Amino acid sequence: SILIIGACGQIGTELTLTLRNRYGNENVIAGDIREGNETLMDSGPFEILDATDYDALEEVVAYYEINEVYLMAAMLSATAEKFPMRAWNLNMKTLFNVLNLARDKKIDTVFWPSSIAVFGPNTPETLTPQSTVMEPTTVYGISKQSGERWCNYYHNKFGVDVRSIRYPGLISWKTMPGGGTTDYAVEIYHKALSDKKYTCFLSADTELPMMFMDDAIRATLELMEADPKNITVRSSYNLSAMSFTPAQVAASIKGHIPEFEISYQPDFRQAIADTWPSSIDDTQARRDWGWKPRFDLEETTKEMLGNIKSGRP
Ligand code: VAH
């Protein structure tokens, strides 16, 4: 069966629901340090789990006969700058615990998310290559770069089947993001509907790689279901769907809510965003496992405004 660690997070919630639809509710165990929303809690087994505690994790894996783990728990870029050592501890200890379970053959397959945050100020900024200079300047980026190196090491040294994607900023309506620099791209839709205005914490022209959550979840399942012999990247795959600026998403929203007004008050998160690329080259993912995005900015805006308005759970 499958265990999602961090099942109540922005990605974890949707991943859990999708996996339960696909593999059966009882075969997908949701684990998190806190309880999640009603839809998640009512749809299958749940365990309060601190994945930094190896013994607690091993007990859940044994009890439910887990063979696949999605490690979606982490402290994201903005919050990690406020609590560097807590972020490092959470992001790395959980990864070592899961990789060691796989090394010791207690589980078979691991998914671990990386991020465009692994790139830094001297990384080529447009169409950032799969393999390139990476000198991340954020705590979160350092933890993701280091995590990628460890995933690649455990694969080469112990044959661990760990698979990873460098997610761009993710936009979802079912869940709110938590502590990221790209969170503006979710907040803006909620505020557009509730207040018809939004004060953005990034500047108007800050172009960042972004992706609608349905694309990110589909990519994750496609990678996990790919034939291992086609997987040539065991650090983490670049993945891309679109890039946009706050001004562009505001214009897209104005097409549906003409009276929507945006203003800009960049805060400490601007300095983080300025170190990240504006677009990503995902040729390797397209070649290795047939990746192809489906949602562009206009379709994302329609989905977000349509679903948030209906107040679906
Ligand atoms: C963050 N949403 O903002 C995450 C993600 C690329 C951004 O890693 O930290």
mmCIF file of C-alpha atoms and ligand atoms in Angstrom, residues 10 76-78 114-117 140 167-170 179-183 209 276, ligand 1:
data_model
loop_
_atom_site.group_PDB
_atom_site.id
_atom_site.type_symbol
_atom_site.label_atom_id
_atom_site.label_comp_id
_atom_site.label_asym_id
_atom_site.label_seq_id
_atom_site.Cartn_x
_atom_site.Cartn_y
_atom_site.Cartn_z
ATOM 1 C CA GLN A 10 -0.951 21.860 -0.471
ATOM 2 C CA LEU A 76 8.823 25.987 2.287
ATOM 3 C CA SER A 77 11.040 28.878 1.187
ATOM 4 C CA ALA A 78 9.580 31.868 3.045
ATOM 5 C CA SER A 114 12.372 19.090 -5.211
ATOM 6 C CA SER A 115 11.804 22.626 -6.471
ATOM 7 C CA ILE A 116 13.000 25.364 -8.812
ATOM 8 C CA ALA A 117 14.369 26.743 -5.512
ATOM 9 C CA TYR A 140 14.861 25.771 1.472
ATOM 10 C CA TYR A 167 8.079 21.568 -8.974
ATOM 11 C CA PRO A 168 7.532 25.160 -10.098
ATOM 12 C CA GLY A 169 5.119 27.352 -8.138
ATOM 13 C CA LEU A 170 1.873 25.360 -7.796
ATOM 14 C CA GLY A 179 4.779 29.535 3.549
ATOM 15 C CA GLY A 180 5.981 29.662 -0.026
ATOM 16 C CA THR A 181 7.228 32.546 -2.151
ATOM 17 C CA THR A 182 4.824 31.631 -4.970
ATOM 18 C CA ASP A 183 1.775 31.666 -2.663
ATOM 19 C CA PRO A 209 7.708 29.193 -13.548
ATOM 20 C CA TRP A 276 14.947 31.874 -9.089
HETATM 21 C C1 VAH B 1 7.806 27.906 -2.409
HETATM 22 N N1 VAH B 1 5.848 26.896 -3.470
HETATM 23 O O1 VAH B 1 7.382 28.974 -2.787
HETATM 24 C C2 VAH B 1 7.212 26.636 -3.047
HETATM 25 C C3 VAH B 1 7.997 26.226 -4.259
HETATM 26 C C4 VAH B 1 9.040 27.001 -6.375
HETATM 27 C C5 VAH B 1 8.288 27.394 -5.188
HETATM 28 O O2 VAH B 1 9.157 25.570 -3.895
HETATM 29 O O3 VAH B 1 8.666 27.810 -1.589
#
